[in-house]
Tab-separated table of C-alpha atoms in Angstrom:
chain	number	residue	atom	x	y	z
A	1	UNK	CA	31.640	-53.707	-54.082
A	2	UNK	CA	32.424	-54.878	-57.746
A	3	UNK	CA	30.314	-58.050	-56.790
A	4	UNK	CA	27.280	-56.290	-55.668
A	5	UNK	CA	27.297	-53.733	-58.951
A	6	UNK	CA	28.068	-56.802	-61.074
A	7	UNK	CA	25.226	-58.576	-59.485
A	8	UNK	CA	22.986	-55.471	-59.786
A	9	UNK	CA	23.927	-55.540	-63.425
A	10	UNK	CA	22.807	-59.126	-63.956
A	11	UNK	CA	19.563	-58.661	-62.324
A	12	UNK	CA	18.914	-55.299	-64.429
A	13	UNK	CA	19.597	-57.247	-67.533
A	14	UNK	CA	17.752	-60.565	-66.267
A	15	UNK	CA	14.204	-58.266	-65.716
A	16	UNK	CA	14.676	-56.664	-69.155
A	17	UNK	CA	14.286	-59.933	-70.863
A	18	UNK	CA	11.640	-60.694	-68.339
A	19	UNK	CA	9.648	-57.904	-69.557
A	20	UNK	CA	10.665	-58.671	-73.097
A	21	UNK	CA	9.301	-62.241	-72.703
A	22	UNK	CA	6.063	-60.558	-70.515
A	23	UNK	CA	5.344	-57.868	-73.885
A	24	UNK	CA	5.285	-60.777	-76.243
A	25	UNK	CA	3.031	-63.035	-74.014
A	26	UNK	CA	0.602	-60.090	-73.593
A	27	UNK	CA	0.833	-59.526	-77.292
A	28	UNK	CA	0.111	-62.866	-78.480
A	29	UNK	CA	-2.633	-63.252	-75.575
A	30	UNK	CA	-4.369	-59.901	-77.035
A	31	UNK	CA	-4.003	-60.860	-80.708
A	32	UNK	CA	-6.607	-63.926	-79.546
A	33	UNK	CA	-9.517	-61.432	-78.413
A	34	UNK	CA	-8.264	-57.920	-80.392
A	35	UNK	CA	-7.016	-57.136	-83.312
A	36	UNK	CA	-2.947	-56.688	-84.004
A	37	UNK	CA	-3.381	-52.677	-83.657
A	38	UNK	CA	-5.530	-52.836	-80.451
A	39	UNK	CA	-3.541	-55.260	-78.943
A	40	UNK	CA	-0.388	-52.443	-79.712
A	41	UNK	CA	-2.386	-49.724	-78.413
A	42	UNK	CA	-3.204	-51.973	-75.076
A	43	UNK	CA	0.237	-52.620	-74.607
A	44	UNK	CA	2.004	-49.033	-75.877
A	45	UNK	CA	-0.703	-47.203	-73.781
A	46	UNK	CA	0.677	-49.751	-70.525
A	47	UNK	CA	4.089	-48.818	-70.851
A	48	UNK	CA	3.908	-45.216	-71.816
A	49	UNK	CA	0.855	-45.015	-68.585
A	50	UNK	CA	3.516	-47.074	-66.368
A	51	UNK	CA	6.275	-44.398	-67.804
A	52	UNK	CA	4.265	-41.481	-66.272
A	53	UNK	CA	3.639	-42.767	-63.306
A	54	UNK	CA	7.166	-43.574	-62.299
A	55	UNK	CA	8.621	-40.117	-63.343
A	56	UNK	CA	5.740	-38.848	-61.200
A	57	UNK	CA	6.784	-40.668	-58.159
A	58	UNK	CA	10.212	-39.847	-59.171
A	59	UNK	CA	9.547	-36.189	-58.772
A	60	UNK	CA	7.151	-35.992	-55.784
A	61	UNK	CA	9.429	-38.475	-53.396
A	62	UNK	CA	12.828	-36.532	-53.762
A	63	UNK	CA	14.029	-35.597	-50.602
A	64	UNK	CA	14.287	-32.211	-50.306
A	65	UNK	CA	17.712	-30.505	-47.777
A	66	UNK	CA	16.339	-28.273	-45.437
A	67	UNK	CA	18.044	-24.761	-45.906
A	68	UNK	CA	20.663	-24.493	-43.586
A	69	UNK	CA	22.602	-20.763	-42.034
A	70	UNK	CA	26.260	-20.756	-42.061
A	71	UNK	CA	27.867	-21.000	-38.717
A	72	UNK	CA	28.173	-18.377	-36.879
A	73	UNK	CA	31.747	-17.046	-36.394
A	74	UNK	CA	33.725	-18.358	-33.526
A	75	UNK	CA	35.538	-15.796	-31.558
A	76	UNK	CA	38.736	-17.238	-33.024
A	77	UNK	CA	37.541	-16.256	-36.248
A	78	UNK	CA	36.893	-12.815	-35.564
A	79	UNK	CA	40.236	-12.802	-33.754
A	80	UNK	CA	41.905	-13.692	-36.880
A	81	UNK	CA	39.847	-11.799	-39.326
A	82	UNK	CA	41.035	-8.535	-37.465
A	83	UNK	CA	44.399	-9.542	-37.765
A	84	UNK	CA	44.296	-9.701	-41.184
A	85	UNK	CA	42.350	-6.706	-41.885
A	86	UNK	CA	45.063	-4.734	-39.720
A	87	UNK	CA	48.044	-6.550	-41.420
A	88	UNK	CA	46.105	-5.575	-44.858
A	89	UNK	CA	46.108	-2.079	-43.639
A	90	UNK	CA	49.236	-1.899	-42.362
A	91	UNK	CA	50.964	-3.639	-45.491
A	92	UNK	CA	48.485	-0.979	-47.822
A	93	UNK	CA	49.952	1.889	-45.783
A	94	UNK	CA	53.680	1.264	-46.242
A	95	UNK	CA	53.638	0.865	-49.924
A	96	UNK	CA	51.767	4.194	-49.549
A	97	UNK	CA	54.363	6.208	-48.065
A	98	UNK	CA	57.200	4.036	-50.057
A	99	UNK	CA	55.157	5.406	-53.431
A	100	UNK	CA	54.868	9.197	-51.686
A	101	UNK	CA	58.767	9.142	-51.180
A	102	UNK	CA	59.881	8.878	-54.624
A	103	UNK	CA	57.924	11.523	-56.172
């Protein structure tokens, strides 16, 4: 696992100096037909259009969960929610007549 995330890591780093190297090709290639502030509005106006686009896809491919309803309750369940609701009771009605007999 730590070689595959160190690996991932590598190749992150290795197409960020790719694209560094690609951004100053494309700048000196534009500075031959354009001047220096077209050839930075070319470029800028790539990345920030390439920007867009991904956080677009990036918000219309997220998988959405479909809604799920909780279980229904087993018969078990109901057997041992009654329980408790009777022990609750019970318990609830002793320390009543416990208070009632020392006033």
């Amino acid at each position: 696992m730590a070689l595959r995330s160190a690996l991932g890591l590598f190749g992150a780093v290795m197409l960020l100096v790719g694209i560094g190297f690609l951004t100053a090709a494309g700048w000196i290639g534009l500075r031959l037909v354009a001047t220096p502030l077209d050839a930075a509005l070319i470029i800028g106006g790539s990345f920030a259009g390439l920007g867009i686009l991904v956080l677009l896809i990036a918000r219309i491919a997220r998988p959405r969960r479909p809604v799920v309803a909780p279980p229904a309750m087993t018969t078990q369940c109901a057997q041992v929610q009654a329980f408790a609701t009777i022990a609750a009771a019970f318990v609830q009605g002793v320390g009543a007549g416990i208070a009632a007999r020392r006033k």
